[in-house]
Short mmCIF file of C-alpha atoms and ligand atoms in Angstrom, two decimals:
data_model
loop_
_atom_site.label_atom_id
_atom_site.label_comp_id
_atom_site.label_asym_id
_atom_site.label_seq_id
_atom_site.Cartn_x
_atom_site.Cartn_y
_atom_site.Cartn_z
CA UNK T 1 35.70 -7.19 1.13
CA UNK T 2 33.19 -5.92 -1.42
CA UNK T 3 31.50 -2.56 -1.29
CA UNK T 4 28.27 -4.06 0.04
CA UNK T 5 29.95 -5.69 3.03
CA UNK T 6 31.89 -2.50 3.71
CA UNK T 7 28.67 -0.46 3.74
CA UNK T 8 26.99 -2.95 6.05
CA UNK T 9 29.99 -2.92 8.38
CA UNK T 10 29.91 0.87 8.44
CA UNK T 11 26.24 0.69 9.39
CA UNK T 12 26.98 -1.61 12.31
CA UNK T 13 29.85 0.52 13.56
CA UNK T 14 28.04 3.84 13.30
CA UNK T 15 24.97 2.95 15.31
CA UNK T 16 23.25 6.27 14.67
CA UNK T 17 22.99 5.61 10.94
CA UNK T 18 19.89 3.70 9.90
CA UNK T 19 20.99 0.88 7.63
CA UNK T 20 19.45 0.58 4.23
CA UNK T 21 19.54 -2.13 1.58
CA UNK T 22 20.25 0.73 -0.82
CA UNK T 23 24.00 0.59 -0.28
CA UNK T 24 24.71 4.23 -0.98
CA UNK T 25 21.71 5.68 0.80
CA UNK T 26 22.26 7.40 4.15
CA UNK T 27 19.15 8.79 5.76
CA UNK T 28 19.80 12.25 7.11
CA UNK T 29 23.01 12.40 5.04
CA UNK T 30 22.68 12.13 1.29
CA UNK T 31 18.95 11.35 1.61
CA UNK T 32 16.68 13.70 3.53
CA UNK T 33 12.98 13.76 4.22
CA UNK T 34 10.52 14.72 2.89
CA UNK T 35 12.05 14.32 -0.60
CA UNK T 36 14.14 11.22 -0.01
CA UNK T 37 13.63 8.13 2.12
CA UNK T 38 16.11 5.23 2.14
CA UNK T 39 14.77 1.69 1.93
CA UNK T 40 14.49 0.23 5.42
CA UNK T 41 13.25 -2.70 7.46
CA UNK T 42 12.42 -0.56 10.46
CA UNK T 43 10.39 2.43 11.55
CA UNK T 44 11.98 5.87 11.43
CA UNK T 45 10.75 6.26 15.04
CA UNK T 46 10.99 4.04 18.12
CA UNK T 47 8.37 1.30 17.94
CA UNK T 48 6.35 2.67 20.86
CA UNK T 49 5.97 6.04 19.09
CA UNK T 50 5.03 4.53 15.73
CA UNK T 51 1.40 4.22 14.65
CA UNK T 52 0.48 0.82 13.22
CA UNK T 53 -0.61 1.74 9.72
CA UNK T 54 -2.96 -0.59 7.87
CA UNK T 55 -3.66 0.15 4.23
CA UNK T 56 -5.97 -1.42 1.65
CA UNK T 57 -5.24 -1.38 -2.08
CA UNK T 58 -8.12 -2.70 -4.19
CA UNK T 59 -7.67 -3.31 -7.92
CA UNK T 60 -9.73 -3.42 -11.11
CA UNK T 61 -13.20 -2.15 -12.03
CA UNK T 62 -15.33 -0.25 -9.54
CA UNK T 63 -18.86 -1.52 -10.07
CA UNK T 64 -22.11 -1.91 -8.13
CA UNK T 65 -21.12 -5.27 -6.63
CA UNK T 66 -17.76 -4.08 -5.33
CA UNK T 67 -19.29 -0.84 -4.04
CA UNK T 68 -21.66 -2.80 -1.83
CA UNK T 69 -18.70 -4.38 -0.03
CA UNK T 70 -16.86 -1.07 0.31
CA UNK T 71 -19.90 0.68 1.81
CA UNK T 72 -20.20 -2.07 4.40
CA UNK T 73 -16.51 -2.17 5.35
CA UNK T 74 -15.65 1.54 5.17
CA UNK T 75 -18.68 3.46 6.48
CA UNK T 76 -18.02 7.03 7.64
CA UNK T 77 -18.65 6.17 11.29
CA UNK T 78 -15.66 3.83 11.41
CA UNK T 79 -12.96 6.12 12.67
CA UNK T 80 -9.26 6.25 13.40
CA UNK T 81 -7.97 7.41 16.80
CA UNK T 82 -7.79 11.00 15.44
CA UNK T 83 -11.57 10.79 14.94
CA UNK T 84 -11.37 10.89 11.14
CA UNK T 85 -13.00 8.17 9.02
CA UNK T 86 -10.85 5.22 7.98
CA UNK T 87 -9.84 5.27 4.33
CA UNK T 88 -8.54 2.97 1.58
CA UNK T 89 -7.09 3.13 -1.93
CA UNK T 90 -8.78 2.05 -5.13
CA UNK T 91 -6.67 1.35 -8.24
CA UNK T 92 -9.23 1.62 -10.98
CA UNK T 93 -9.26 0.35 -14.54
CA UNK T 94 -11.51 1.85 -17.19
CA UNK T 95 -13.31 -1.23 -18.48
CA UNK T 96 -16.51 -2.03 -16.52
CA UNK T 97 -16.09 0.90 -14.12
CA UNK T 98 -19.13 2.91 -13.08
CA UNK T 99 -17.75 6.42 -12.71
CA UNK T 100 -20.60 7.67 -10.52
CA UNK T 101 -19.19 5.27 -7.91
CA UNK T 102 -15.71 6.73 -8.37
CA UNK T 103 -17.18 10.09 -7.50
CA UNK T 104 -19.04 8.63 -4.49
CA UNK T 105 -15.95 7.04 -2.96
CA UNK T 106 -13.74 10.02 -3.67
CA UNK T 107 -16.20 12.24 -1.80
CA UNK T 108 -16.13 9.79 1.10
CA UNK T 109 -12.38 10.42 1.44
CA UNK T 110 -11.05 7.34 -0.35
CA UNK T 111 -7.96 7.56 -2.51
CA UNK T 112 -8.53 7.11 -6.22
CA UNK T 113 -5.52 5.60 -8.03
CA UNK T 114 -4.94 4.26 -11.51
CA UNK T 115 -4.81 0.69 -12.85
CA UNK T 116 -4.74 1.38 -16.64
CA UNK T 117 -7.41 1.65 -19.31
CA UNK T 118 -7.18 -1.76 -20.93
CA UNK T 119 -5.79 -3.98 -18.16
CA UNK T 120 -3.23 -5.50 -20.50
CA UNK T 121 0.49 -5.78 -19.71
CA UNK T 122 1.71 -2.18 -19.56
CA UNK T 123 5.41 -2.93 -19.83
CA UNK T 124 6.80 -0.32 -22.20
CA UNK T 125 7.28 3.41 -21.82
CA UNK T 126 4.88 4.14 -24.69
CA UNK T 127 2.05 1.99 -23.32
CA UNK T 128 2.52 3.35 -19.81
CA UNK T 129 2.60 6.97 -20.94
CA UNK T 130 -0.58 6.43 -22.94
CA UNK T 131 -2.65 4.52 -20.38
CA UNK T 132 -1.45 6.32 -17.25
CA UNK T 133 -2.45 9.61 -18.86
CA UNK T 134 -5.74 8.47 -20.37
CA UNK T 135 -7.01 6.73 -17.25
CA UNK T 136 -6.09 9.68 -15.05
CA UNK T 137 -8.10 11.86 -17.44
CA UNK T 138 -11.04 9.43 -17.33
CA UNK T 139 -11.11 9.48 -13.53
CA UNK T 140 -10.92 13.27 -13.51
CA UNK T 141 -13.48 13.89 -16.25
CA UNK T 142 -15.98 11.10 -15.59
CA UNK T 143 -15.42 10.61 -11.84
CA UNK T 144 -14.89 14.27 -10.85
CA UNK T 145 -11.63 13.56 -9.02
CA UNK T 146 -9.14 16.47 -9.08
CA UNK T 147 -6.21 15.44 -11.26
CA UNK T 148 -3.60 16.51 -8.72
CA UNK T 149 -5.06 14.08 -6.19
CA UNK T 150 -4.60 11.10 -8.52
CA UNK T 151 -1.01 10.18 -7.68
CA UNK T 152 -0.78 6.39 -7.36
CA UNK T 153 -0.33 3.73 -10.03
CA UNK T 154 -0.66 -0.05 -9.92
CA UNK T 155 0.42 -2.05 -12.98
CA UNK T 156 -2.02 -4.63 -14.36
CA UNK T 157 -0.73 -8.14 -13.57
CA UNK T 158 2.01 -6.36 -11.56
CA UNK T 159 4.03 -6.23 -14.78
CA UNK T 160 5.95 -2.95 -14.94
CA UNK T 161 8.05 -1.03 -17.43
CA UNK T 162 11.13 -1.33 -15.17
CA UNK T 163 13.30 1.76 -15.10
CA UNK T 164 10.98 3.51 -17.55
CA UNK T 165 8.16 3.37 -15.01
CA UNK T 166 9.16 5.96 -12.38
CA UNK T 167 10.13 8.81 -14.75
CA UNK T 168 7.09 8.25 -16.98
CA UNK T 169 4.71 8.28 -14.03
CA UNK T 170 6.45 11.27 -12.45
CA UNK T 171 6.11 13.28 -15.64
CA UNK T 172 2.35 12.61 -15.54
CA UNK T 173 2.03 13.87 -11.97
CA UNK T 174 2.17 10.56 -10.14
CA UNK T 175 4.17 10.40 -6.92
CA UNK T 176 4.24 6.67 -6.23
CA UNK T 177 4.07 3.18 -7.66
CA UNK T 178 2.62 0.15 -5.87
CA UNK T 179 3.40 -2.72 -8.24
CA UNK T 180 6.55 -4.50 -7.03
CA UNK T 181 6.20 -7.56 -4.83
CA UNK T 182 8.39 -8.62 -1.92
CA UNK T 183 8.06 -12.19 -0.69
CA UNK T 184 8.44 -13.05 2.98
CA UNK T 185 8.99 -16.81 3.20
CA UNK T 186 8.34 -17.30 6.93
CA UNK T 187 6.53 -15.58 9.77
CA UNK T 188 8.50 -12.99 11.80
CA UNK T 189 10.91 -12.16 8.98
CA UNK T 190 11.83 -8.54 8.38
CA UNK T 191 9.68 -6.62 5.93
CA UNK T 192 10.47 -3.52 3.88
CA UNK T 193 8.86 -0.10 4.44
CA UNK T 194 7.90 2.27 1.62
CA UNK T 195 10.88 4.24 0.30
CA UNK T 196 12.02 6.47 -2.54
CA UNK T 197 13.97 5.19 -5.52
CA UNK T 198 16.73 7.80 -5.28
CA UNK T 199 19.24 4.97 -4.71
CA UNK T 200 17.62 2.27 -6.82
CA UNK T 201 15.41 -0.74 -6.17
CA UNK T 202 17.43 -2.89 -3.75
CA UNK T 203 15.26 -6.01 -3.51
CA UNK T 204 15.08 -9.09 -5.68
CA UNK T 205 12.82 -8.66 -8.68
CA UNK T 206 9.87 -11.08 -8.60
CA UNK T 207 8.25 -10.09 -11.90
CA UNK T 208 10.70 -8.78 -14.50
CA UNK T 209 11.54 -6.02 -15.16
CA UNK T 210 12.06 -3.90 -12.02
CA UNK T 211 13.96 -0.65 -11.61
CA UNK T 212 17.69 -1.39 -11.31
CA UNK T 213 19.78 -1.38 -8.16
CA UNK T 214 21.97 1.41 -9.41
CA UNK T 215 19.24 3.48 -11.06
CA UNK T 216 18.18 6.77 -9.49
CA UNK T 217 14.63 8.09 -9.63
CA UNK T 218 14.72 11.05 -7.33
CA UNK T 219 11.82 11.58 -4.95
CA UNK T 220 9.64 8.86 -6.47
CA UNK T 221 8.05 6.52 -3.93
CA UNK T 222 7.79 2.75 -4.16
CA UNK T 223 5.30 0.99 -1.90
CA UNK T 224 6.32 -2.67 -1.85
CA UNK T 225 3.56 -5.27 -2.03
CA UNK T 226 4.76 -7.35 0.91
CA UNK T 227 3.41 -10.88 0.94
CA UNK T 228 1.09 -12.14 3.67
CA UNK T 229 1.24 -15.62 5.16
CA UNK T 230 -1.77 -17.84 4.42
CA UNK T 231 -4.11 -18.90 7.22
CA UNK T 232 -2.27 -22.18 7.74
CA UNK T 233 1.04 -20.34 8.08
CA UNK T 234 2.32 -22.41 5.16
CA UNK T 235 2.80 -20.23 2.06
CA UNK T 236 3.23 -16.55 1.30
CA UNK T 237 0.69 -14.74 -0.89
CA UNK T 238 1.15 -11.30 -2.45
CA UNK T 239 -2.60 -10.77 -2.65
CA UNK T 240 -5.20 -11.49 0.03
CA UNK T 241 -7.26 -13.37 -2.55
CA UNK T 242 -4.25 -15.15 -4.03
CA UNK T 243 -3.35 -17.54 -1.22
CA UNK T 244 -2.79 -21.18 -2.10
CA UNK T 245 -4.60 -22.12 1.12
CA UNK T 246 -7.72 -19.99 1.09
CA UNK T 247 -9.89 -19.93 4.22
CA UNK T 248 -13.22 -21.73 4.07
CA UNK T 249 -14.76 -20.46 7.31
CA UNK T 250 -15.15 -17.04 8.90
CA UNK T 251 -12.90 -18.08 11.78
CA UNK T 252 -10.09 -19.20 9.48
CA UNK T 253 -10.40 -16.02 7.44
CA UNK T 254 -10.32 -13.91 10.61
CA UNK T 255 -7.26 -15.76 11.95
CA UNK T 256 -5.53 -15.21 8.62
CA UNK T 257 -6.00 -11.43 8.94
CA UNK T 258 -5.28 -11.36 12.66
CA UNK T 259 -2.03 -13.35 12.53
CA UNK T 260 -0.68 -11.16 9.76
CA UNK T 261 -1.58 -8.13 11.87
CA UNK T 262 0.21 -9.60 14.91
CA UNK T 263 3.36 -10.22 12.87
CA UNK T 264 3.56 -6.62 11.68
CA UNK T 265 2.48 -5.12 14.99
CA UNK T 266 5.71 -6.18 16.71
CA UNK T 267 7.71 -3.80 14.52
CA UNK T 268 4.81 -1.55 13.40
CA UNK T 269 5.67 -2.28 9.76
CA UNK T 270 2.73 -1.00 7.70
CA UNK T 271 0.33 -3.85 6.98
CA UNK T 272 -0.96 -3.80 3.42
CA UNK T 273 -3.98 -5.71 2.19
CA UNK T 274 -3.52 -5.74 -1.57
CA UNK T 275 -6.51 -7.46 -3.09
CA UNK T 276 -9.53 -7.73 -5.34
CA UNK T 277 -12.89 -7.07 -3.71
CA UNK T 278 -14.16 -10.24 -5.39
CA UNK T 279 -12.72 -11.98 -2.28
CA UNK T 280 -15.75 -10.61 -0.42
CA UNK T 281 -18.17 -12.43 -2.71
CA UNK T 282 -17.68 -15.30 -0.28
CA UNK T 283 -19.74 -14.24 2.74
CA UNK T 284 -17.33 -15.74 5.30
CA UNK T 285 -14.51 -13.57 3.96
CA UNK T 286 -16.63 -10.43 4.08
CA UNK T 287 -17.76 -11.22 7.63
CA UNK T 288 -14.16 -11.84 8.72
CA UNK T 289 -12.88 -8.57 7.25
CA UNK T 290 -15.80 -6.71 8.79
CA UNK T 291 -14.94 -8.16 12.20
CA UNK T 292 -11.25 -7.47 11.69
CA UNK T 293 -11.78 -3.79 10.83
CA UNK T 294 -14.13 -3.44 13.80
CA UNK T 295 -11.44 -4.83 16.12
CA UNK T 296 -8.77 -2.58 14.61
CA UNK T 297 -10.81 0.59 15.10
CA UNK T 298 -10.96 -0.17 18.84
CA UNK T 299 -7.18 0.21 19.13
CA UNK T 300 -5.69 3.59 19.93
CA UNK T 301 -2.46 3.01 18.01
CA UNK T 302 -3.85 1.59 14.75
CA UNK T 303 -4.70 3.80 11.79
CA UNK T 304 -6.44 2.53 8.66
CA UNK T 305 -5.45 5.03 5.99
CA UNK T 306 -5.02 5.27 2.23
CA UNK T 307 -1.61 4.68 0.68
CA UNK T 308 -1.41 8.38 -0.13
CA UNK T 309 -1.89 9.22 3.56
CA UNK T 310 0.63 6.58 4.63
CA UNK T 311 3.24 8.28 2.45
CA UNK T 312 2.42 11.66 3.99
CA UNK T 313 3.41 10.13 7.34
CA UNK T 314 6.57 8.61 5.84
CA UNK T 315 7.55 12.09 4.64
CA UNK T 316 6.83 13.55 8.05
CA UNK T 317 7.02 10.76 10.66
CA UNK T 318 5.13 12.19 13.61
CA UNK T 319 4.94 10.46 17.00
CA UNK T 320 1.76 8.59 17.75
CA UNK T 321 0.96 10.98 20.60
CA UNK T 322 1.17 13.99 18.23
CA UNK T 323 -0.71 12.47 15.31
CA UNK T 324 -3.74 14.69 15.73
CA UNK T 325 -1.44 17.47 14.47
CA UNK T 326 -0.67 15.76 11.16
CA UNK T 327 -2.72 17.94 8.85
CA UNK T 328 -2.68 15.51 5.92
CA UNK T 329 -4.46 12.94 8.10
CA UNK T 330 -7.13 15.40 9.18
CA UNK T 331 -10.70 15.58 8.00
CA UNK T 332 -13.24 18.38 7.66
CA UNK T 333 -16.26 16.86 9.33
CA UNK T 334 -14.76 15.04 12.32
ZN1 LIG M 1 -5.91 -5.93 -12.05
#
């Protein structure tokens, strides 16, 4: 019996231990919140006490055309059950970005993250150190976003610097990466939650390189890009706008979003829409997402929050009924 099987067997026998794909990670033992979170396919709380988190991660330039879509979909009167406005995350590149819009969306409570200066493959420590620092500075200086609130990084083309990525980003004040994809081949398969890399990256690497299984990057969060299933239920797609079968009507587009929501809702696994806002240039897609968000904001157990806010909950998993007490999810003007 190998070590992996032994660890799995131990997990089955000791029912109180949450099993992790990180073989040496034991939540509550050698890994404790809020600094450390083992990789997992289930909520840290019972399903009925777990909020359904939906997050949006948009990539590339923030320009006038994209801003129009964001203003329509994320107006301040669309609120979560705690009466605070819904929020999303923008991973912004330098080229073609209008920084007055960065400032506008930051002030509206959206998360501003980084997607490089040049949008080339940032796959070495030197390139990453250079662009992750420069683009953070651009967003701070030109977009008036406080540097300490810029904590998330997405690699262009989802091509990372492997094990060099977490320590380089951490040194520059980043707390998480959202660049590694996880493919779910069929509906109703288990899906990973965000976790820290204290005990390595346990999943198969879709785009080389990834952090290693035995590497340790203490306290650094990885938010997996979990694939969605296309509207025909045929093929997985990492990005909303990257499906092989792309919807051609509003109804198909809505069903695509809705079915993916239903899949995650059974286990309350966070549902991530990783995408380019160019998807909304097709009016039926924009109409479908508008309708979808409207439906979601009617539910008392669904929260549409930025990735940064999702991780605040992961660090401090509060029961749905007590969520109004989670300060990091609060807002000033509610
Ligand atoms: Zn990009």
